[in-house]
Amino acid sequence: MSDFLFNLSLLAFGIIILGATIYYFNGGEKQPLPDLPWLNTNEDERFTILRSRYRSLFNFKQTIDGAYGKVCYSNGGLSYTDTDSPQYSKQELSCILPSLADATILLPASHAAWIVSQPETILSATEPHVEQLQTQYTFVHSWIVQNPVHHDVIKGELTRQIGSLTMELMDEISVAFDELWGTNTEEWKEICVFDTVMQVVARASNRAFVGLPSCRNKTLLEHAMGFASAVPLAAAILSQLPEACRPLAALLIAYPNRKHTKGFAQILRSEIERRKQLLDAQNGEIEKKIGDAEPNDFLQWSLLRARKTPQSVEYESDIIAERLLSLNFAAIHTSTFSITNVIFDLLAGESSRNYLDQLRHEATAVFSSNGNTWTKKGLAKMYKMDSALRESTRLGSFLGKGLLRKVMAPQGITTPNGTHCPYGSMVAVPSNGVHNDPEYYPDAAVFRPFRFSSERQSNGTDDDFSSGDERTKSDDYIRKANLSFVSTSPSYHPFGHGRHACPGRFFAANELKLILSFMLMNYEFEPLSQRPASKWLGQNLVPPTTATIKIRRRSGNPT
């Protein structure tokens, strides 16, 4: 299997190189770009644009941070600031960020608020998502991504039901860790963080998505995790090919996507049909309960909504299943990345045991104060854990460039700094630079897990603003709330920012806190002398996927 994956990687790399070369020599950009400096170019060399594309592929972090300027780097535990870069963003200047197949107009970070204020008809957040994922090839029904009605369920029922789902999630997390990490309190066990955490995330997420017993169906979970891995790989390869080659190439490259979609739907189809029959037996009185209690999960909410929509296709079992699979795609990798990163961040360095002890104490105190149960309100009081997740995500955000938008205005649009962006061009800001800027984050290169918690805990751990006028209390509350893991801002946007920010981040934050709490309360960890390095794959930062740690079950039964 490993040989096959290695050969597939070589083939994919060859296709990318060939496709990019063909693309370049056949005209390059489809849309005109403004007359701006291209990053990684040298006017004295031949084929400088082509070379800049490859330099950006293999040296993306330095490229994006150099465009930003005044960024703190880490080197052997020491931090330093790059003062030799062009610093376009810091000078309120725009530039062109090349990649193998296209180029992005990189706007100053100060334009973040302006970008998110533009309507979808001017700057679209959906179109770049569709193009990046190559949805016409990587999804069986691409319109599921282009018309994400399941987002309404995420913003509505899923977010409202977080409290009622909390103990169910912890039940699934507990069972999953018992199986994957074990219950031996005597022997240390070496485990791969990424692989095991992905399985826990998949099971916990699907407890909320499809409920018991489907969330424990190993084949269903394999299809969910396989699809989550197959989509970005296929999209990365296809996006580098000339458009004329993509339909034929997708027959092979996107085959795993189709296989996982079909397999996922086949397993879930009988459960969907069973629930539809129960709903039909109610003669349209959806609120009337007959027999067993109505399931409280994403599948049921989707069925109830789909029954009411005029588009009958939305009520088809395979479409319901594919929307659930796309939800798995969004949930599994992002949460797996977050937990993997924060575990390695916490275990590395001399302060590891202190960090773990403080977080373990906080989790235990919240659990005990709520009658040995987990509640949404209790999780909201875990300021230190919330801060650790925010800090780890700041340093390990998957995206190097953020707030990506496509210009939809036929006449183009002119930015506040005077850059005219033509119709069809892509714009973004240098997110990685922002997240590593000492102007916003002192000692930006250093992982400080409680960077955001001390201020939120001041004046009472319950945010009890019992004194002062209402305006002061309101401003103080908002200021502190903006330091939470799920809050976005122009200087913190791993979840995006504005009305297009990730709608599932509230559910994800609670799930991550439950997973991390169970880990800390039930297991001991051997500290690491050094954090395993994350790696840049193109324009994305990926946590260590093969690194291992040693764990041992703690005595007793904390949860």
Coordinates of C-alpha atoms in Angstrom, one line a residue:
M1 CA 0.0 0.0 0.0
S2 CA 2.8 2.4 0.9
D3 CA 4.5 1.7 -2.4
F4 CA 1.3 2.4 -4.3
L5 CA 0.9 5.7 -2.5
F6 CA 4.5 6.6 -3.1
N7 CA 4.1 5.9 -6.9
L8 CA 0.9 7.8 -6.9
S9 CA 2.6 10.8 -5.4
L10 CA 5.4 10.6 -8.0
L11 CA 2.8 10.4 -10.7
A12 CA 0.8 13.3 -9.3
F13 CA 4.0 15.4 -9.0
G14 CA 4.9 14.7 -12.6
I15 CA 1.4 15.6 -13.7
I16 CA 1.7 18.9 -11.8
I17 CA 5.0 19.8 -13.3
L18 CA 4.0 18.9 -16.8
G19 CA 0.6 20.6 -16.5
A20 CA 2.1 23.8 -15.2
T21 CA 4.7 23.9 -17.9
I22 CA 2.1 23.4 -20.6
Y23 CA -0.2 25.9 -19.0
Y24 CA 2.6 28.5 -18.9
F25 CA 3.6 28.1 -22.5
N26 CA 0.0 28.2 -23.6
G27 CA -0.8 31.6 -22.4
G28 CA -0.8 31.5 -18.6
E29 CA -3.4 33.7 -16.9
K30 CA -6.9 33.7 -18.4
Q31 CA -7.7 37.0 -16.8
P32 CA -5.6 40.1 -17.0
L33 CA -3.7 41.1 -13.8
P34 CA -2.8 44.6 -12.7
D35 CA 0.7 45.9 -13.2
L36 CA 2.1 44.9 -9.8
P37 CA 5.3 43.3 -8.6
W38 CA 5.4 39.5 -8.9
L39 CA 6.9 37.8 -5.8
N40 CA 10.0 35.6 -6.4
T41 CA 10.9 37.1 -9.7
N42 CA 14.3 38.3 -11.0
E43 CA 14.2 40.5 -14.1
D44 CA 17.7 39.4 -15.1
E45 CA 16.8 35.7 -15.6
R46 CA 15.0 33.9 -18.4
F47 CA 11.5 32.6 -17.8
T48 CA 11.3 34.5 -14.6
I49 CA 7.5 34.1 -14.3
L50 CA 7.7 30.4 -14.7
R51 CA 10.5 30.2 -12.2
S52 CA 8.6 32.4 -9.7
R53 CA 5.7 29.9 -9.8
Y54 CA 8.0 27.0 -8.8
R55 CA 9.8 29.1 -6.2
S56 CA 6.4 29.9 -4.6
L57 CA 5.5 26.2 -4.6
F58 CA 8.7 25.0 -2.8
N59 CA 9.3 28.1 -0.7
F60 CA 5.8 29.4 0.1
K61 CA 6.2 30.4 3.7
Q62 CA 9.1 32.7 3.0
T63 CA 7.2 34.0 0.0
I64 CA 4.0 34.9 1.8
D65 CA 5.8 36.2 4.9
G66 CA 8.2 38.2 2.8
A67 CA 5.3 39.9 1.1
Y68 CA 3.9 40.8 4.5
G69 CA 7.0 42.0 6.3
K70 CA 7.8 42.4 10.0
V71 CA 7.2 38.7 10.7
C72 CA 8.6 36.8 13.7
Y73 CA 10.2 33.5 12.8
S74 CA 11.4 30.7 15.0
N75 CA 14.9 29.3 14.6
G76 CA 16.1 26.8 17.2
G77 CA 14.0 28.3 19.9
L78 CA 15.0 31.8 19.1
S79 CA 12.9 34.3 17.2
Y80 CA 13.9 37.0 14.8
T81 CA 12.3 39.5 12.5
D82 CA 12.7 39.5 8.8
T83 CA 13.6 43.1 7.8
D84 CA 15.0 42.4 4.3
S85 CA 11.7 41.4 2.7
P86 CA 9.8 43.8 0.4
Q87 CA 7.2 44.3 3.1
Y88 CA 4.5 45.1 0.6
S89 CA 1.6 44.7 3.1
K90 CA 3.3 46.8 5.8
Q91 CA 3.7 49.6 3.2
E92 CA 0.0 49.3 2.2
L93 CA 1.1 47.9 -1.2
S94 CA -0.3 45.1 -3.3
C95 CA 1.6 42.4 -5.2
I96 CA 1.1 39.2 -7.2
L97 CA 1.4 35.9 -5.4
P98 CA 2.1 33.2 -8.1
S99 CA 1.3 29.5 -7.9
L100 CA 1.8 26.8 -10.5
A101 CA -1.5 27.3 -12.3
D102 CA -2.7 30.8 -11.4
A103 CA -1.9 33.9 -9.5
T104 CA -3.5 35.9 -6.7
I105 CA -3.6 39.6 -6.1
L106 CA -2.2 39.9 -2.5
L107 CA -3.7 42.9 -0.9
P108 CA -2.4 44.6 2.3
A109 CA -3.6 42.9 5.5
S110 CA -5.3 46.2 6.4
H111 CA -7.9 45.5 3.7
A112 CA -9.4 42.6 5.6
A113 CA -12.4 44.5 6.9
W114 CA -13.0 46.0 3.4
I115 CA -12.8 42.6 1.8
V116 CA -15.4 40.9 4.1
S117 CA -17.7 43.9 3.7
Q118 CA -18.2 43.4 0.0
P119 CA -21.3 41.6 -1.2
E120 CA -21.1 38.2 -2.9
T121 CA -21.9 39.8 -6.2
I122 CA -18.7 41.9 -6.0
L123 CA -16.3 39.7 -4.2
S124 CA -17.4 36.1 -4.0
A125 CA -16.2 33.7 -1.2
T126 CA -18.1 30.7 -2.8
E127 CA -16.4 30.8 -6.2
P128 CA -12.8 30.4 -5.0
H129 CA -14.0 27.5 -2.8
V130 CA -15.6 25.8 -5.8
E131 CA -12.5 26.3 -7.9
Q132 CA -10.0 25.3 -5.3
L133 CA -11.8 22.0 -4.6
Q134 CA -12.5 21.4 -8.3
T135 CA -16.0 20.4 -7.3
Q136 CA -17.2 19.6 -10.8
Y137 CA -14.8 16.6 -10.6
T138 CA -14.2 15.9 -6.9
F139 CA -17.9 15.7 -6.0
V140 CA -20.5 13.5 -7.6
H141 CA -23.0 16.4 -7.5
S142 CA -21.0 19.6 -7.6
W143 CA -24.1 21.8 -6.9
I144 CA -24.1 20.5 -3.4
V145 CA -21.1 22.7 -2.7
Q146 CA -22.3 25.5 -4.9
N147 CA -25.7 25.5 -3.1
P148 CA -24.8 24.5 0.4
V149 CA -28.3 24.5 2.0
H150 CA -26.8 22.2 4.7
H151 CA -25.1 25.3 6.0
D152 CA -28.6 26.5 7.2
V153 CA -28.8 23.4 9.3
I154 CA -25.3 24.0 10.7
K155 CA -26.2 27.6 11.6
G156 CA -29.6 26.6 12.9
E157 CA -30.2 23.3 14.5
L158 CA -26.6 22.1 15.0
T159 CA -25.5 25.3 16.8
R160 CA -28.7 25.4 18.9
Q161 CA -28.4 21.7 19.9
I162 CA -24.7 21.9 21.0
G163 CA -25.8 21.7 24.6
S164 CA -28.1 18.7 24.2
L165 CA -25.4 16.9 22.2
T166 CA -22.5 17.5 24.7
M167 CA -22.9 14.3 26.7
E168 CA -23.5 12.2 23.6
L169 CA -20.3 13.5 22.1
M170 CA -18.3 12.7 25.3
D171 CA -19.8 9.2 25.4
E172 CA -18.5 8.6 21.9
I173 CA -15.1 10.2 22.6
S174 CA -14.7 8.0 25.7
V175 CA -15.5 4.7 23.8
A176 CA -13.3 5.7 20.9
F177 CA -10.2 6.5 23.1
D178 CA -10.7 3.3 25.2
E179 CA -10.5 1.3 21.9
L180 CA -7.7 3.4 20.3
W181 CA -5.4 4.5 23.1
G182 CA -6.3 1.7 25.6
T183 CA -7.0 1.5 29.3
N184 CA -3.7 0.0 30.5
T185 CA -2.5 2.0 33.6
E186 CA 0.8 0.2 33.9
E187 CA 2.5 0.3 30.4
W188 CA 3.4 3.2 28.2
K189 CA 2.0 3.0 24.7
E190 CA 3.3 4.6 21.6
I191 CA 0.6 6.0 19.3
C192 CA 0.4 8.1 16.1
V193 CA -1.4 11.3 17.1
F194 CA -2.8 12.2 13.7
D195 CA -4.2 8.8 12.8
T196 CA -5.9 8.0 16.1
V197 CA -7.2 11.5 16.6
M198 CA -8.8 11.5 13.1
Q199 CA -10.7 8.3 14.0
V200 CA -11.9 9.9 17.3
V201 CA -13.0 13.1 15.5
A202 CA -14.8 11.0 12.8
R203 CA -16.7 9.0 15.4
A204 CA -17.6 12.0 17.6
S205 CA -18.7 14.1 14.7
N206 CA -20.8 11.4 13.2
R207 CA -22.4 10.8 16.6
A208 CA -23.9 14.3 16.0
F209 CA -24.4 13.8 12.3
V210 CA -26.0 10.3 12.0
G211 CA -26.3 9.1 15.5
L212 CA -26.0 5.6 16.9
P213 CA -25.2 2.9 15.7
S214 CA -24.2 4.4 12.3
C215 CA -21.4 6.5 13.9
R216 CA -19.6 3.3 14.9
N217 CA -19.9 1.6 11.5
K218 CA -16.2 1.1 10.6
T219 CA -16.8 1.0 6.9
L220 CA -18.9 4.2 7.0
L221 CA -16.1 5.9 8.9
E222 CA -13.5 4.7 6.4
H223 CA -15.5 6.2 3.6
A224 CA -15.9 9.5 5.5
M225 CA -12.2 9.7 6.3
G226 CA -11.2 8.5 2.8
F227 CA -13.3 11.1 1.2
A228 CA -11.9 13.9 3.4
S229 CA -8.4 12.9 2.3
A230 CA -9.3 12.3 -1.4
V231 CA -10.9 15.6 -2.2
P232 CA -7.9 17.9 -1.5
L233 CA -5.5 15.5 -3.2
A234 CA -7.6 15.2 -6.3
A235 CA -8.3 19.0 -6.4
A236 CA -4.6 19.8 -6.0
I237 CA -3.6 17.7 -9.0
L238 CA -6.5 18.7 -11.2
S239 CA -6.1 22.4 -10.6
Q240 CA -2.6 22.3 -12.0
L241 CA -3.7 20.8 -15.3
P242 CA -5.0 22.7 -18.4
E243 CA -8.8 22.8 -18.3
A244 CA -9.1 20.8 -21.5
C245 CA -7.3 17.9 -19.8
R246 CA -9.3 17.8 -16.6
P247 CA -12.4 15.9 -17.5
L248 CA -10.4 12.9 -18.8
A249 CA -7.8 13.1 -16.0
A250 CA -10.6 13.2 -13.4
L251 CA -11.9 9.8 -14.5
L252 CA -8.8 8.4 -12.8
I253 CA -7.7 11.0 -10.3
A254 CA -11.2 11.4 -8.7
Y255 CA -12.1 7.8 -8.8
P256 CA -11.5 7.4 -5.0
N257 CA -14.0 10.3 -4.4
R258 CA -16.7 8.5 -6.4
K259 CA -16.0 5.3 -4.6
H260 CA -16.3 6.8 -1.2
T261 CA -19.4 8.7 -2.1
K262 CA -21.1 5.6 -3.4
G263 CA -20.0 3.5 -0.4
F264 CA -21.1 6.1 2.2
A265 CA -24.5 6.4 0.6
Q266 CA -25.0 2.6 0.3
I267 CA -24.4 2.1 4.0
L268 CA -26.6 5.1 5.1
R269 CA -29.4 4.5 2.6
S270 CA -31.4 2.0 4.7
E271 CA -31.3 4.3 7.7
I272 CA -32.4 7.3 5.7
E273 CA -35.2 5.3 4.1
R274 CA -36.3 4.0 7.5
R275 CA -36.6 7.5 8.9
K276 CA -38.4 8.8 5.8
Q277 CA -41.0 6.0 6.3
L278 CA -41.5 7.0 9.9
L279 CA -42.0 10.6 8.9
D280 CA -44.4 9.7 6.1
A281 CA -46.4 7.6 8.6
Q282 CA -47.1 10.8 10.5
N283 CA -49.3 12.1 7.7
G284 CA -47.4 15.3 7.5
E285 CA -47.6 16.1 11.2
I286 CA -43.9 16.2 11.7
E287 CA -44.2 17.5 15.3
K288 CA -46.3 14.4 16.3
K289 CA -44.1 11.7 17.8
I290 CA -45.0 8.0 17.4
G291 CA -43.0 5.1 18.7
D292 CA -39.5 5.8 19.7
A293 CA -38.3 9.4 20.4
E294 CA -37.3 11.2 17.2
P295 CA -33.5 11.2 16.7
N296 CA -31.7 14.4 17.5
D297 CA -29.0 14.5 14.9
F298 CA -28.0 16.3 11.7
L299 CA -29.5 13.5 9.5
Q300 CA -33.0 14.0 11.1
W301 CA -32.8 17.8 10.9
S302 CA -31.8 17.5 7.2
L303 CA -34.8 15.3 6.5
L304 CA -37.2 17.6 8.2
R305 CA -35.9 20.6 6.2
A306 CA -35.7 18.7 2.9
R307 CA -39.4 17.6 3.2
K308 CA -40.4 21.3 3.2
T309 CA -38.2 22.4 0.2
P310 CA -39.8 22.7 -3.2
Q311 CA -36.8 21.0 -4.8
S312 CA -37.7 17.3 -4.5
V313 CA -34.2 16.2 -5.3
E314 CA -33.1 17.4 -1.9
Y315 CA -35.2 14.7 -0.3
E316 CA -33.6 11.9 -2.3
S317 CA -31.7 9.5 0.0
D318 CA -28.4 9.7 -1.9
I319 CA -28.4 13.5 -2.0
I320 CA -29.0 13.6 1.8
A321 CA -26.1 11.2 2.2
E322 CA -23.8 13.2 0.0
R323 CA -24.6 16.4 1.9
L324 CA -23.6 14.5 5.1
L325 CA -20.4 13.3 3.4
S326 CA -19.5 16.9 2.5
L327 CA -20.1 17.8 6.1
N328 CA -17.7 15.1 7.1
F329 CA -15.2 16.5 4.7
A330 CA -15.4 19.9 6.3
A331 CA -15.3 18.6 9.9
I332 CA -12.8 15.8 10.0
H333 CA -9.6 17.3 8.7
T334 CA -9.9 20.7 10.3
S335 CA -10.6 19.3 13.8
T336 CA -7.9 16.6 13.4
F337 CA -5.4 19.3 12.4
S338 CA -6.4 21.4 15.5
I339 CA -6.0 18.6 18.0
T340 CA -2.8 17.3 16.5
N341 CA -1.2 20.7 16.6
V342 CA -2.2 21.6 20.1
I343 CA -1.0 18.2 21.5
F344 CA 2.4 18.7 20.0
D345 CA 2.5 22.4 21.0
L346 CA 1.7 21.4 24.6
L347 CA 4.1 18.5 24.9
A348 CA 7.2 20.3 23.5
G349 CA 9.4 22.4 25.7
E350 CA 10.4 22.8 29.4
S351 CA 7.0 24.1 30.5
S352 CA 5.1 21.1 29.1
R353 CA 4.1 19.5 32.5
N354 CA 3.1 22.9 33.8
Y355 CA 0.8 23.5 30.8
L356 CA -0.7 20.1 31.1
D357 CA -1.3 20.4 34.8
Q358 CA -3.1 23.7 34.5
L359 CA -5.3 22.5 31.7
R360 CA -6.1 19.2 33.5
H361 CA -6.9 21.1 36.6
E362 CA -9.3 23.4 34.7
A363 CA -11.1 20.6 33.0
T364 CA -11.4 18.6 36.3
A365 CA -12.8 21.6 38.1
V366 CA -15.4 22.3 35.5
F367 CA -16.4 18.7 35.3
S368 CA -16.8 18.5 39.1
S369 CA -18.6 21.7 39.5
N370 CA -21.3 20.5 37.1
G371 CA -22.1 17.4 39.0
N372 CA -19.6 15.2 37.1
T373 CA -21.3 16.0 33.8
W374 CA -20.2 18.0 30.7
T375 CA -22.3 21.0 29.7
K376 CA -22.1 23.7 27.1
K377 CA -22.0 26.3 29.9
G378 CA -19.2 24.5 31.6
L379 CA -17.1 24.3 28.4
A380 CA -17.6 28.0 28.0
K381 CA -15.8 28.6 31.3
M382 CA -12.7 26.7 30.2
Y383 CA -10.8 29.9 29.3
K384 CA -7.3 28.3 29.5
M385 CA -8.2 25.5 27.1
D386 CA -10.0 27.9 24.8
S387 CA -6.8 30.1 24.8
A388 CA -4.5 27.1 24.1
L389 CA -6.7 26.1 21.1
R390 CA -6.7 29.7 19.8
E391 CA -2.9 30.1 20.2
S392 CA -2.1 26.8 18.6
T393 CA -4.4 27.6 15.7
R394 CA -2.8 31.0 15.3
L395 CA 0.6 29.4 14.8
G396 CA -0.6 26.4 12.9
S397 CA -3.4 27.7 10.7
F398 CA -3.8 25.6 7.6
L399 CA -4.1 28.6 5.2
G400 CA -1.1 30.7 4.3
K401 CA -3.3 33.2 2.4
G402 CA -6.7 34.0 3.7
L403 CA -10.0 35.7 2.9
L404 CA -9.7 34.5 -0.6
R405 CA -12.3 36.1 -2.9
K406 CA -13.0 36.1 -6.7
V407 CA -13.9 39.4 -8.4
M408 CA -17.4 39.1 -9.8
A409 CA -18.1 42.7 -10.7
P410 CA -18.0 42.9 -14.6
Q411 CA -16.1 46.2 -14.5
G412 CA -13.7 44.9 -11.8
I413 CA -13.2 46.7 -8.5
T414 CA -10.7 49.2 -7.1
T415 CA -9.4 48.6 -3.6
P416 CA -8.8 51.3 -0.9
N417 CA -5.1 51.5 -1.8
G418 CA -5.9 52.1 -5.5
T419 CA -5.3 48.6 -6.9
H420 CA -7.7 47.8 -9.7
C421 CA -8.6 44.1 -9.7
P422 CA -10.2 42.9 -13.0
Y423 CA -13.2 40.7 -13.3
G424 CA -12.3 37.0 -12.6
S425 CA -9.2 37.8 -10.7
M426 CA -8.5 36.4 -7.2
V427 CA -7.7 38.5 -4.2
A428 CA -6.5 37.6 -0.7
V429 CA -4.5 38.8 2.3
P430 CA -1.3 37.3 3.8
S431 CA -2.8 35.5 6.8
N432 CA 0.3 33.7 7.9
G433 CA 2.1 37.0 8.1
V434 CA -0.7 38.6 10.2
H435 CA -0.8 35.6 12.6
N436 CA 3.0 35.9 13.2
D437 CA 3.1 39.7 13.5
P438 CA 4.6 40.9 16.9
E439 CA 2.6 44.1 16.5
Y440 CA -0.5 42.0 17.2
Y441 CA 1.1 39.1 19.2
P442 CA 4.1 39.9 21.3
D443 CA 6.7 37.1 21.1
A444 CA 4.7 35.9 18.1
A445 CA 7.1 33.0 17.4
V446 CA 6.6 31.6 20.9
F447 CA 3.7 29.2 21.8
R448 CA 2.1 30.8 24.8
P449 CA -1.0 28.7 25.5
F450 CA -2.6 31.2 28.0
R451 CA -1.9 34.3 25.9
F452 CA -5.7 35.1 25.7
S453 CA -7.0 33.6 28.9
S454 CA -5.6 36.0 31.6
E455 CA -7.6 39.0 30.4
R456 CA -10.8 36.9 30.0
Q457 CA -10.5 35.6 33.5
S458 CA -9.9 39.0 35.1
N459 CA -12.7 40.5 37.2
G460 CA -14.2 37.1 37.8
T461 CA -14.0 33.8 36.0
D462 CA -17.7 34.0 35.0
D463 CA -17.4 37.3 33.2
D464 CA -19.6 38.7 35.9
F465 CA -19.9 42.4 35.1
S466 CA -21.8 43.5 38.2
S467 CA -20.5 47.0 38.4
G468 CA -20.3 50.0 36.1
D469 CA -22.7 51.3 33.6
E470 CA -24.3 49.2 31.0
R471 CA -22.2 50.6 28.1
T472 CA -19.0 49.8 29.9
K473 CA -20.1 46.3 30.8
S474 CA -21.1 45.7 27.2
D475 CA -17.9 47.0 25.7
D476 CA -15.8 45.0 28.3
Y477 CA -17.8 41.8 27.5
I478 CA -17.3 42.2 23.8
R479 CA -13.6 43.0 24.1
K480 CA -13.1 39.8 26.2
A481 CA -15.4 37.7 24.0
N482 CA -13.3 38.7 21.0
L483 CA -10.4 36.8 22.5
S484 CA -12.2 33.5 22.3
F485 CA -11.2 30.6 20.1
V486 CA -14.2 31.0 17.7
S487 CA -14.0 34.8 17.5
T488 CA -12.6 36.2 14.2
S489 CA -11.0 39.6 13.5
P490 CA -8.9 41.3 10.9
S491 CA -5.8 40.0 12.8
Y492 CA -7.2 36.5 13.4
H493 CA -9.0 34.6 10.7
P494 CA -8.2 30.9 10.6
F495 CA -12.0 30.4 10.4
G496 CA -12.4 33.3 7.9
H497 CA -14.0 36.5 9.0
G498 CA -17.3 38.3 8.5
R499 CA -20.5 36.7 7.3
H500 CA -18.6 33.9 5.5
A501 CA -16.7 32.8 8.6
C502 CA -17.0 29.0 9.2
P503 CA -20.5 28.3 10.4
G504 CA -19.5 25.1 12.2
R505 CA -16.8 26.6 14.3
F506 CA -19.0 26.7 17.4
F507 CA -19.8 23.0 17.3
A508 CA -16.1 22.3 16.5
A509 CA -14.8 24.3 19.4
N510 CA -17.0 22.3 21.9
E511 CA -16.0 19.0 20.3
L512 CA -12.3 20.0 20.5
K513 CA -12.6 20.9 24.2
L514 CA -14.3 17.6 25.0
I515 CA -11.6 15.6 23.2
L516 CA -8.7 17.5 24.8
S517 CA -10.4 17.3 28.2
F518 CA -10.8 13.5 27.9
M519 CA -7.1 13.2 26.9
L520 CA -5.8 15.2 29.8
M521 CA -8.0 13.8 32.5
N522 CA -7.5 10.2 31.5
Y523 CA -4.0 9.9 30.1
E524 CA -0.4 10.8 31.1
F525 CA 1.9 12.0 28.4
E526 CA 5.7 11.8 28.0
P527 CA 7.0 15.3 27.2
L528 CA 8.9 15.9 23.9
S529 CA 12.3 17.6 23.8
Q530 CA 11.3 19.2 20.5
R531 CA 8.1 19.7 18.6
P532 CA 7.8 17.7 15.4
A533 CA 7.7 20.2 12.5
S534 CA 4.6 20.9 10.5
K535 CA 5.2 21.0 6.8
W536 CA 4.1 23.3 4.0
L537 CA 2.5 21.4 1.2
G538 CA 2.1 24.1 -1.5
Q539 CA 0.2 26.9 0.1
N540 CA -1.1 24.9 3.1
L541 CA 0.5 24.1 6.4
V542 CA -0.1 20.5 7.5
P543 CA 0.7 19.2 11.0
P544 CA 2.9 16.1 11.6
T545 CA 0.9 13.2 10.2
T546 CA 3.3 10.3 11.2
A547 CA 4.8 11.6 14.5
T548 CA 4.2 9.6 17.6
I549 CA 4.0 10.2 21.4
K550 CA 3.9 7.9 24.4
I551 CA 0.8 7.8 26.6
R552 CA -0.4 5.8 29.6
R553 CA -3.9 5.6 31.1
R554 CA -4.2 7.4 34.4
S555 CA -5.5 5.5 37.4
G556 CA -9.2 6.0 38.4
N557 CA -12.1 7.0 36.2
P558 CA -12.0 10.9 36.0
T559 CA -14.8 11.1 33.4

